[in-house]
Amino acid sequence: MISISEEKKRFFEEKGYLVLENLLSPEEIKYYQKVYDAFLNNEIDSGDFRSDLSGSEVQAVEKITQIMVPGRLHPELLAKPAHQRTLEVARLLLGEDMALDFDMLINKAPHTNAPTPWHQDAAYWIDLPDKRAVSCWIAIDKATKENGCMWYVPGSHLGAIKPHVQTGNKGALKCDGSEADGDCIELEPGSCVIHQGKTLHYSRGNTTSLHRRALITNYRPEAMIALERSKGVDHTGLRKVNTES
């Protein structure tokens, strides 16, 4: 049973992000590491749902591997602890009508040193009448400054969506941001950082000899998911820039 104190809820509302430690046990993490490697090694085929967020041209090694909707590709994930517990967290923070919109895997390969640029997740999304949304970023490996942990600008979710542009060859979206304004969030495996749709964030590149694997689950109200789907939005990789607040 997940419990979030009123103090933590206020922090989330004011800062736009929240850390939850030990969401997954060491034994549970072993399961996710095994499944994650099956995706990276193409034992589980992700087809067109796989891309390199670094925007680099075709190369031998992906720098920032993004695999969209792993729960669709490997449905047993949906009943496992990461999805079940983050759904509970989303409902505690934003309401009982929250439901899974989409999930994804993002891995930073060793010695690639490719940052994920400053951005707001909402820049990828269509404008919706109900703005409630939360992303849950779960560390599958230890996340450090050196391998690409998350940085957040506290309070940035309270403003408008910044102008974004696309990086490189269909890479990630980017906007202005600075570490000087941000909080660095290092995590142990199995811990999680949760952020709102307009919270400005980024991560450095991976300069270490190990992978930096993360599983991300994203939630919004059921009615808004239905509205997205009616407009053909299913978060399978098509990128659109939304600059409306």
PDB file of C-alpha atoms in Angstrom:
ATOM      1  CA  MET A   1       0.000   0.000   0.000  1.00  0.00           C
ATOM      2  CA  ILE A   2       1.473   3.329  -1.111  1.00  0.00           C
ATOM      3  CA  SER A   3       1.295   6.268   1.301  1.00  0.00           C
ATOM      4  CA  ILE A   4       2.100   9.894   0.461  1.00  0.00           C
ATOM      5  CA  SER A   5       2.079  12.475   3.235  1.00  0.00           C
ATOM      6  CA  GLU A   6       0.361  15.842   2.939  1.00  0.00           C
ATOM      7  CA  GLU A   7       3.798  17.457   3.098  1.00  0.00           C
ATOM      8  CA  LYS A   8       4.933  15.486   0.048  1.00  0.00           C
ATOM      9  CA  LYS A   9       1.733  16.328  -1.814  1.00  0.00           C
ATOM     10  CA  ARG A  10       2.337  20.035  -1.171  1.00  0.00           C
ATOM     11  CA  PHE A  11       5.921  19.666  -2.370  1.00  0.00           C
ATOM     12  CA  PHE A  12       4.676  18.053  -5.588  1.00  0.00           C
ATOM     13  CA  GLU A  13       2.126  20.836  -6.109  1.00  0.00           C
ATOM     14  CA  GLU A  14       4.661  23.606  -5.470  1.00  0.00           C
ATOM     15  CA  LYS A  15       7.826  22.196  -7.040  1.00  0.00           C
ATOM     16  CA  GLY A  16       6.353  20.062  -9.824  1.00  0.00           C
ATOM     17  CA  TYR A  17       8.255  16.897  -8.926  1.00  0.00           C
ATOM     18  CA  LEU A  18       8.527  14.391  -6.072  1.00  0.00           C
ATOM     19  CA  VAL A  19      10.980  11.605  -5.171  1.00  0.00           C
ATOM     20  CA  LEU A  20       9.695   8.262  -3.862  1.00  0.00           C
ATOM     21  CA  GLU A  21      12.426   5.936  -2.652  1.00  0.00           C
ATOM     22  CA  ASN A  22      12.336   2.126  -2.818  1.00  0.00           C
ATOM     23  CA  LEU A  23       9.244   1.854  -4.980  1.00  0.00           C
ATOM     24  CA  LEU A  24      10.601  -1.514  -6.154  1.00  0.00           C
ATOM     25  CA  SER A  25      12.526  -4.130  -4.167  1.00  0.00           C
ATOM     26  CA  PRO A  26      15.939  -5.466  -5.269  1.00  0.00           C
ATOM     27  CA  GLU A  27      14.287  -8.735  -6.352  1.00  0.00           C
ATOM     28  CA  GLU A  28      11.692  -6.864  -8.406  1.00  0.00           C
ATOM     29  CA  ILE A  29      14.423  -4.810 -10.035  1.00  0.00           C
ATOM     30  CA  LYS A  30      16.087  -8.029 -11.261  1.00  0.00           C
ATOM     31  CA  TYR A  31      12.902  -8.830 -13.196  1.00  0.00           C
ATOM     32  CA  TYR A  32      12.854  -5.406 -14.866  1.00  0.00           C
ATOM     33  CA  GLN A  33      16.557  -5.575 -15.723  1.00  0.00           C
ATOM     34  CA  LYS A  34      16.000  -8.904 -17.475  1.00  0.00           C
ATOM     35  CA  VAL A  35      12.996  -7.675 -19.451  1.00  0.00           C
ATOM     36  CA  TYR A  36      14.749  -4.402 -20.267  1.00  0.00           C
ATOM     37  CA  ASP A  37      17.728  -6.246 -21.725  1.00  0.00           C
ATOM     38  CA  ALA A  38      15.363  -8.377 -23.808  1.00  0.00           C
ATOM     39  CA  PHE A  39      14.028  -5.154 -25.354  1.00  0.00           C
ATOM     40  CA  LEU A  40      17.486  -3.673 -25.925  1.00  0.00           C
ATOM     41  CA  ASN A  41      18.753  -6.912 -27.504  1.00  0.00           C
ATOM     42  CA  ASN A  42      15.645  -7.205 -29.723  1.00  0.00           C
ATOM     43  CA  GLU A  43      14.572 -10.455 -28.093  1.00  0.00           C
ATOM     44  CA  ILE A  44      11.311  -8.528 -27.672  1.00  0.00           C
ATOM     45  CA  ASP A  45      10.754  -6.812 -31.002  1.00  0.00           C
ATOM     46  CA  SER A  46       9.816  -3.132 -30.658  1.00  0.00           C
ATOM     47  CA  GLY A  47       9.768  -2.400 -34.400  1.00  0.00           C
ATOM     48  CA  ASP A  48       8.866   1.182 -35.298  1.00  0.00           C
ATOM     49  CA  PHE A  49       8.329   2.035 -31.616  1.00  0.00           C
ATOM     50  CA  ARG A  50      12.109   2.213 -31.135  1.00  0.00           C
ATOM     51  CA  SER A  51      14.179   5.335 -31.839  1.00  0.00           C
ATOM     52  CA  ASP A  52      17.317   7.216 -30.814  1.00  0.00           C
ATOM     53  CA  LEU A  53      16.416  10.379 -28.899  1.00  0.00           C
ATOM     54  CA  SER A  54      19.892  11.809 -29.473  1.00  0.00           C
ATOM     55  CA  GLY A  55      18.854  12.663 -33.037  1.00  0.00           C
ATOM     56  CA  SER A  56      22.027  11.113 -34.425  1.00  0.00           C
ATOM     57  CA  GLU A  57      22.140   9.644 -37.914  1.00  0.00           C
ATOM     58  CA  VAL A  58      22.105   5.850 -38.345  1.00  0.00           C
ATOM     59  CA  GLN A  59      24.997   4.372 -36.362  1.00  0.00           C
ATOM     60  CA  ALA A  60      26.209   1.126 -34.805  1.00  0.00           C
ATOM     61  CA  VAL A  61      25.180   2.099 -31.252  1.00  0.00           C
ATOM     62  CA  GLU A  62      22.081   4.038 -30.219  1.00  0.00           C
ATOM     63  CA  LYS A  63      23.027   6.772 -27.773  1.00  0.00           C
ATOM     64  CA  ILE A  64      19.619   7.286 -26.130  1.00  0.00           C
ATOM     65  CA  THR A  65      17.316   4.376 -26.909  1.00  0.00           C
ATOM     66  CA  GLN A  66      13.610   5.141 -26.534  1.00  0.00           C
ATOM     67  CA  ILE A  67      11.075   2.319 -26.800  1.00  0.00           C
ATOM     68  CA  MET A  68       7.465   3.428 -26.692  1.00  0.00           C
ATOM     69  CA  VAL A  69       4.553   1.417 -25.230  1.00  0.00           C
ATOM     70  CA  PRO A  70       6.534  -1.555 -23.844  1.00  0.00           C
ATOM     71  CA  GLY A  71       3.395  -2.578 -21.951  1.00  0.00           C
ATOM     72  CA  ARG A  72       1.646  -3.089 -25.284  1.00  0.00           C
ATOM     73  CA  LEU A  73       4.567  -5.041 -26.703  1.00  0.00           C
ATOM     74  CA  HIS A  74       5.047  -7.157 -23.561  1.00  0.00           C
ATOM     75  CA  PRO A  75       1.627  -7.089 -21.816  1.00  0.00           C
ATOM     76  CA  GLU A  76       2.715  -8.894 -18.653  1.00  0.00           C
ATOM     77  CA  LEU A  77       4.410  -5.626 -17.613  1.00  0.00           C
ATOM     78  CA  LEU A  78       1.015  -4.034 -17.025  1.00  0.00           C
ATOM     79  CA  ALA A  79       0.254  -6.329 -14.088  1.00  0.00           C
ATOM     80  CA  LYS A  80       3.697  -6.019 -12.515  1.00  0.00           C
ATOM     81  CA  PRO A  81       4.584  -3.780  -9.522  1.00  0.00           C
ATOM     82  CA  ALA A  82       5.968  -0.755 -11.411  1.00  0.00           C
ATOM     83  CA  HIS A  83       2.742  -0.097 -13.309  1.00  0.00           C
ATOM     84  CA  GLN A  84       0.464  -1.002 -10.421  1.00  0.00           C
ATOM     85  CA  ARG A  85       2.272   1.126  -7.839  1.00  0.00           C
ATOM     86  CA  THR A  86       2.770   4.165 -10.037  1.00  0.00           C
ATOM     87  CA  LEU A  87      -0.939   4.092 -10.912  1.00  0.00           C
ATOM     88  CA  GLU A  88      -1.678   4.193  -7.198  1.00  0.00           C
ATOM     89  CA  VAL A  89       0.740   7.127  -6.802  1.00  0.00           C
ATOM     90  CA  ALA A  90      -0.873   9.012  -9.694  1.00  0.00           C
ATOM     91  CA  ARG A  91      -4.319   8.601  -8.153  1.00  0.00           C
ATOM     92  CA  LEU A  92      -3.117   9.733  -4.734  1.00  0.00           C
ATOM     93  CA  LEU A  93      -1.575  12.862  -6.228  1.00  0.00           C
ATOM     94  CA  LEU A  94      -4.058  13.846  -8.932  1.00  0.00           C
ATOM     95  CA  GLY A  95      -7.317  11.936  -8.442  1.00  0.00           C
ATOM     96  CA  GLU A  96      -9.031   8.576  -8.751  1.00  0.00           C
ATOM     97  CA  ASP A  97      -9.804   9.098 -12.449  1.00  0.00           C
ATOM     98  CA  MET A  98      -6.122   8.840 -13.396  1.00  0.00           C
ATOM     99  CA  ALA A  99      -5.280   5.957 -15.764  1.00  0.00           C
ATOM    100  CA  LEU A 100      -2.294   4.755 -17.776  1.00  0.00           C
ATOM    101  CA  ASP A 101      -1.919   6.826 -20.927  1.00  0.00           C
ATOM    102  CA  PHE A 102       1.367   5.340 -22.148  1.00  0.00           C
ATOM    103  CA  ASP A 103       4.682   3.929 -20.971  1.00  0.00           C
ATOM    104  CA  MET A 104       8.218   3.904 -22.359  1.00  0.00           C
ATOM    105  CA  LEU A 105      11.790   2.778 -21.824  1.00  0.00           C
ATOM    106  CA  ILE A 106      14.698   5.215 -22.112  1.00  0.00           C
ATOM    107  CA  ASN A 107      18.252   3.892 -21.943  1.00  0.00           C
ATOM    108  CA  LYS A 108      21.517   5.831 -22.111  1.00  0.00           C
ATOM    109  CA  ALA A 109      24.237   3.583 -23.489  1.00  0.00           C
ATOM    110  CA  PRO A 110      27.716   3.528 -21.920  1.00  0.00           C
ATOM    111  CA  HIS A 111      30.282   6.158 -22.955  1.00  0.00           C
ATOM    112  CA  THR A 112      27.868   7.948 -25.275  1.00  0.00           C
ATOM    113  CA  ASN A 113      27.743  11.269 -23.399  1.00  0.00           C
ATOM    114  CA  ALA A 114      24.570  12.425 -25.199  1.00  0.00           C
ATOM    115  CA  PRO A 115      22.390  14.673 -23.025  1.00  0.00           C
ATOM    116  CA  THR A 116      18.610  14.646 -23.122  1.00  0.00           C
ATOM    117  CA  PRO A 117      17.896  18.336 -23.727  1.00  0.00           C
ATOM    118  CA  TRP A 118      15.820  20.596 -21.500  1.00  0.00           C
ATOM    119  CA  HIS A 119      12.142  20.132 -22.301  1.00  0.00           C
ATOM    120  CA  GLN A 120       8.613  19.903 -20.920  1.00  0.00           C
ATOM    121  CA  ASP A 121       6.690  16.712 -21.651  1.00  0.00           C
ATOM    122  CA  ALA A 122       3.571  18.740 -22.420  1.00  0.00           C
ATOM    123  CA  ALA A 123       5.333  20.106 -25.512  1.00  0.00           C
ATOM    124  CA  TYR A 124       4.885  16.661 -27.090  1.00  0.00           C
ATOM    125  CA  TRP A 125       1.162  16.529 -26.331  1.00  0.00           C
ATOM    126  CA  ILE A 126      -1.980  17.970 -27.876  1.00  0.00           C
ATOM    127  CA  ASP A 127      -3.832  20.639 -25.894  1.00  0.00           C
ATOM    128  CA  LEU A 128      -6.443  19.110 -23.581  1.00  0.00           C
ATOM    129  CA  PRO A 129      -9.073  20.808 -21.396  1.00  0.00           C
ATOM    130  CA  ASP A 130      -7.930  18.905 -18.286  1.00  0.00           C
ATOM    131  CA  LYS A 131      -4.178  19.465 -17.830  1.00  0.00           C
ATOM    132  CA  ARG A 132      -3.630  16.943 -15.034  1.00  0.00           C
ATOM    133  CA  ALA A 133      -0.791  14.590 -15.975  1.00  0.00           C
ATOM    134  CA  VAL A 134       2.044  12.867 -14.180  1.00  0.00           C
ATOM    135  CA  SER A 135       5.111  10.967 -15.363  1.00  0.00           C
ATOM    136  CA  CYS A 136       6.790   8.406 -13.115  1.00  0.00           C
ATOM    137  CA  TRP A 137      10.507   7.896 -13.881  1.00  0.00           C
ATOM    138  CA  ILE A 138      11.766   4.680 -12.289  1.00  0.00           C
ATOM    139  CA  ALA A 139      15.504   4.022 -12.031  1.00  0.00           C
ATOM    140  CA  ILE A 140      16.332   0.482 -13.167  1.00  0.00           C
ATOM    141  CA  ASP A 141      20.022   1.207 -12.600  1.00  0.00           C
ATOM    142  CA  LYS A 142      21.556   3.661 -10.160  1.00  0.00           C
ATOM    143  CA  ALA A 143      21.028   7.133 -11.657  1.00  0.00           C
ATOM    144  CA  THR A 144      23.862   9.607 -11.104  1.00  0.00           C
ATOM    145  CA  LYS A 145      25.098  12.889 -12.546  1.00  0.00           C
ATOM    146  CA  GLU A 146      27.713  10.942 -14.483  1.00  0.00           C
ATOM    147  CA  ASN A 147      25.300   8.535 -16.195  1.00  0.00           C
ATOM    148  CA  GLY A 148      22.353  10.861 -16.776  1.00  0.00           C
ATOM    149  CA  CYS A 149      20.063  11.269 -13.764  1.00  0.00           C
ATOM    150  CA  MET A 150      17.178  13.735 -13.942  1.00  0.00           C
ATOM    151  CA  TRP A 151      17.378  17.479 -13.272  1.00  0.00           C
ATOM    152  CA  TYR A 152      14.239  19.562 -12.599  1.00  0.00           C
ATOM    153  CA  VAL A 153      13.553  23.288 -12.448  1.00  0.00           C
ATOM    154  CA  PRO A 154      11.278  23.625  -9.401  1.00  0.00           C
ATOM    155  CA  GLY A 155       8.079  25.577  -9.978  1.00  0.00           C
ATOM    156  CA  SER A 156       8.457  25.567 -13.768  1.00  0.00           C
ATOM    157  CA  HIS A 157       5.170  23.668 -14.126  1.00  0.00           C
ATOM    158  CA  LEU A 158       3.307  26.764 -12.945  1.00  0.00           C
ATOM    159  CA  GLY A 159       4.193  28.753 -16.077  1.00  0.00           C
ATOM    160  CA  ALA A 160       3.487  28.367 -19.775  1.00  0.00           C
ATOM    161  CA  ILE A 161       4.924  25.784 -22.151  1.00  0.00           C
ATOM    162  CA  LYS A 162       8.158  27.174 -23.570  1.00  0.00           C
ATOM    163  CA  PRO A 163       8.886  27.271 -27.309  1.00  0.00           C
ATOM    164  CA  HIS A 164      10.452  23.942 -28.312  1.00  0.00           C
ATOM    165  CA  VAL A 165      12.366  22.790 -31.403  1.00  0.00           C
ATOM    166  CA  GLN A 166      13.380  19.312 -32.523  1.00  0.00           C
ATOM    167  CA  THR A 167      16.971  18.124 -32.283  1.00  0.00           C
ATOM    168  CA  GLY A 168      18.838  16.460 -35.126  1.00  0.00           C
ATOM    169  CA  ASN A 169      17.324  13.610 -37.102  1.00  0.00           C
ATOM    170  CA  LYS A 170      13.886  13.275 -35.485  1.00  0.00           C
ATOM    171  CA  GLY A 171      15.445  13.524 -32.041  1.00  0.00           C
ATOM    172  CA  ALA A 172      14.025  14.860 -28.786  1.00  0.00           C
ATOM    173  CA  LEU A 173      12.398  18.258 -28.411  1.00  0.00           C
ATOM    174  CA  LYS A 174      14.405  20.974 -26.660  1.00  0.00           C
ATOM    175  CA  CYS A 175      13.929  24.388 -25.104  1.00  0.00           C
ATOM    176  CA  ASP A 176      15.938  26.804 -22.973  1.00  0.00           C
ATOM    177  CA  GLY A 177      16.986  25.618 -19.507  1.00  0.00           C
ATOM    178  CA  SER A 178      19.958  25.630 -17.143  1.00  0.00           C
ATOM    179  CA  GLU A 179      21.411  23.399 -14.425  1.00  0.00           C
ATOM    180  CA  ALA A 180      21.918  26.573 -12.400  1.00  0.00           C
ATOM    181  CA  ASP A 181      18.136  26.731 -11.965  1.00  0.00           C
ATOM    182  CA  GLY A 182      17.656  23.002 -11.433  1.00  0.00           C
ATOM    183  CA  ASP A 183      17.646  20.326  -8.743  1.00  0.00           C
ATOM    184  CA  CYS A 184      19.762  17.231  -9.420  1.00  0.00           C
ATOM    185  CA  ILE A 185      17.938  13.989  -8.533  1.00  0.00           C
ATOM    186  CA  GLU A 186      20.216  10.981  -8.096  1.00  0.00           C
ATOM    187  CA  LEU A 187      18.379   7.709  -7.444  1.00  0.00           C
ATOM    188  CA  GLU A 188      19.093   4.184  -6.289  1.00  0.00           C
ATOM    189  CA  PRO A 189      17.698   1.317  -8.409  1.00  0.00           C
ATOM    190  CA  GLY A 190      13.987   0.906  -7.708  1.00  0.00           C
ATOM    191  CA  SER A 191      13.458   4.498  -6.607  1.00  0.00           C
ATOM    192  CA  CYS A 192      11.286   6.885  -8.578  1.00  0.00           C
ATOM    193  CA  VAL A 193      10.908  10.571  -9.370  1.00  0.00           C
ATOM    194  CA  ILE A 194       7.483  11.856 -10.394  1.00  0.00           C
ATOM    195  CA  HIS A 195       6.892  15.048 -12.340  1.00  0.00           C
ATOM    196  CA  GLN A 196       4.074  17.059 -13.829  1.00  0.00           C
ATOM    197  CA  GLY A 197       3.529  17.643 -17.542  1.00  0.00           C
ATOM    198  CA  LYS A 198       4.960  21.153 -17.649  1.00  0.00           C
ATOM    199  CA  THR A 199       7.881  20.583 -15.257  1.00  0.00           C
ATOM    200  CA  LEU A 200      11.096  21.562 -17.056  1.00  0.00           C
ATOM    201  CA  HIS A 201      13.687  18.786 -16.940  1.00  0.00           C
ATOM    202  CA  TYR A 202      16.772  17.313 -18.601  1.00  0.00           C
ATOM    203  CA  SER A 203      19.621  14.858 -18.055  1.00  0.00           C
ATOM    204  CA  ARG A 204      23.326  14.821 -18.830  1.00  0.00           C
ATOM    205  CA  GLY A 205      24.917  12.220 -21.060  1.00  0.00           C
ATOM    206  CA  ASN A 206      26.246   8.901 -19.822  1.00  0.00           C
ATOM    207  CA  THR A 207      30.025   9.021 -19.399  1.00  0.00           C
ATOM    208  CA  THR A 208      30.254   5.747 -17.440  1.00  0.00           C
ATOM    209  CA  SER A 209      30.898   2.152 -18.525  1.00  0.00           C
ATOM    210  CA  LEU A 210      27.371   0.997 -17.587  1.00  0.00           C
ATOM    211  CA  HIS A 211      23.879   1.501 -18.993  1.00  0.00           C
ATOM    212  CA  ARG A 212      21.445   3.961 -17.433  1.00  0.00           C
ATOM    213  CA  ARG A 213      18.053   2.302 -17.822  1.00  0.00           C
ATOM    214  CA  ALA A 214      14.765   3.938 -16.855  1.00  0.00           C
ATOM    215  CA  LEU A 215      11.130   2.846 -17.084  1.00  0.00           C
ATOM    216  CA  ILE A 216       8.601   5.664 -17.373  1.00  0.00           C
ATOM    217  CA  THR A 217       4.838   5.394 -16.862  1.00  0.00           C
ATOM    218  CA  ASN A 218       2.539   8.294 -17.737  1.00  0.00           C
ATOM    219  CA  TYR A 219      -0.953   8.957 -16.378  1.00  0.00           C
ATOM    220  CA  ARG A 220      -3.804  11.352 -17.075  1.00  0.00           C
ATOM    221  CA  PRO A 221      -7.610  11.347 -16.565  1.00  0.00           C
ATOM    222  CA  GLU A 222      -9.508   8.567 -18.331  1.00  0.00           C
ATOM    223  CA  ALA A 223     -11.684  11.101 -20.139  1.00  0.00           C
ATOM    224  CA  MET A 224      -8.607  12.864 -21.537  1.00  0.00           C
ATOM    225  CA  ILE A 225      -7.122   9.583 -22.731  1.00  0.00           C
ATOM    226  CA  ALA A 226     -10.367   8.861 -24.580  1.00  0.00           C
ATOM    227  CA  LEU A 227     -10.225  12.354 -26.110  1.00  0.00           C
ATOM    228  CA  GLU A 228      -6.614  11.821 -27.221  1.00  0.00           C
ATOM    229  CA  ARG A 229      -7.454   8.505 -28.846  1.00  0.00           C
ATOM    230  CA  SER A 230     -10.424  10.055 -30.656  1.00  0.00           C
ATOM    231  CA  LYS A 231      -7.924  12.495 -32.179  1.00  0.00           C
ATOM    232  CA  GLY A 232      -5.542   9.711 -33.183  1.00  0.00           C
ATOM    233  CA  VAL A 233      -2.975  10.266 -30.422  1.00  0.00           C
ATOM    234  CA  ASP A 234      -1.601   7.070 -28.878  1.00  0.00           C
ATOM    235  CA  HIS A 235       1.993   8.111 -28.014  1.00  0.00           C
ATOM    236  CA  THR A 236       3.662   5.576 -30.247  1.00  0.00           C
ATOM    237  CA  GLY A 237       6.339   7.959 -31.489  1.00  0.00           C
ATOM    238  CA  LEU A 238       4.744  10.632 -33.679  1.00  0.00           C
ATOM    239  CA  ARG A 239       6.112  13.960 -32.473  1.00  0.00           C
ATOM    240  CA  LYS A 240       4.035  17.138 -32.459  1.00  0.00           C
ATOM    241  CA  VAL A 241       4.976  20.378 -30.755  1.00  0.00           C
ATOM    242  CA  ASN A 242       2.334  22.043 -28.599  1.00  0.00           C
ATOM    243  CA  THR A 243       3.228  25.596 -27.540  1.00  0.00           C
ATOM    244  CA  GLU A 244      -0.090  26.486 -25.928  1.00  0.00           C
ATOM    245  CA  SER A 245      -0.173  27.067 -22.150  1.00  0.00           C
TER     246      SER A 245
END
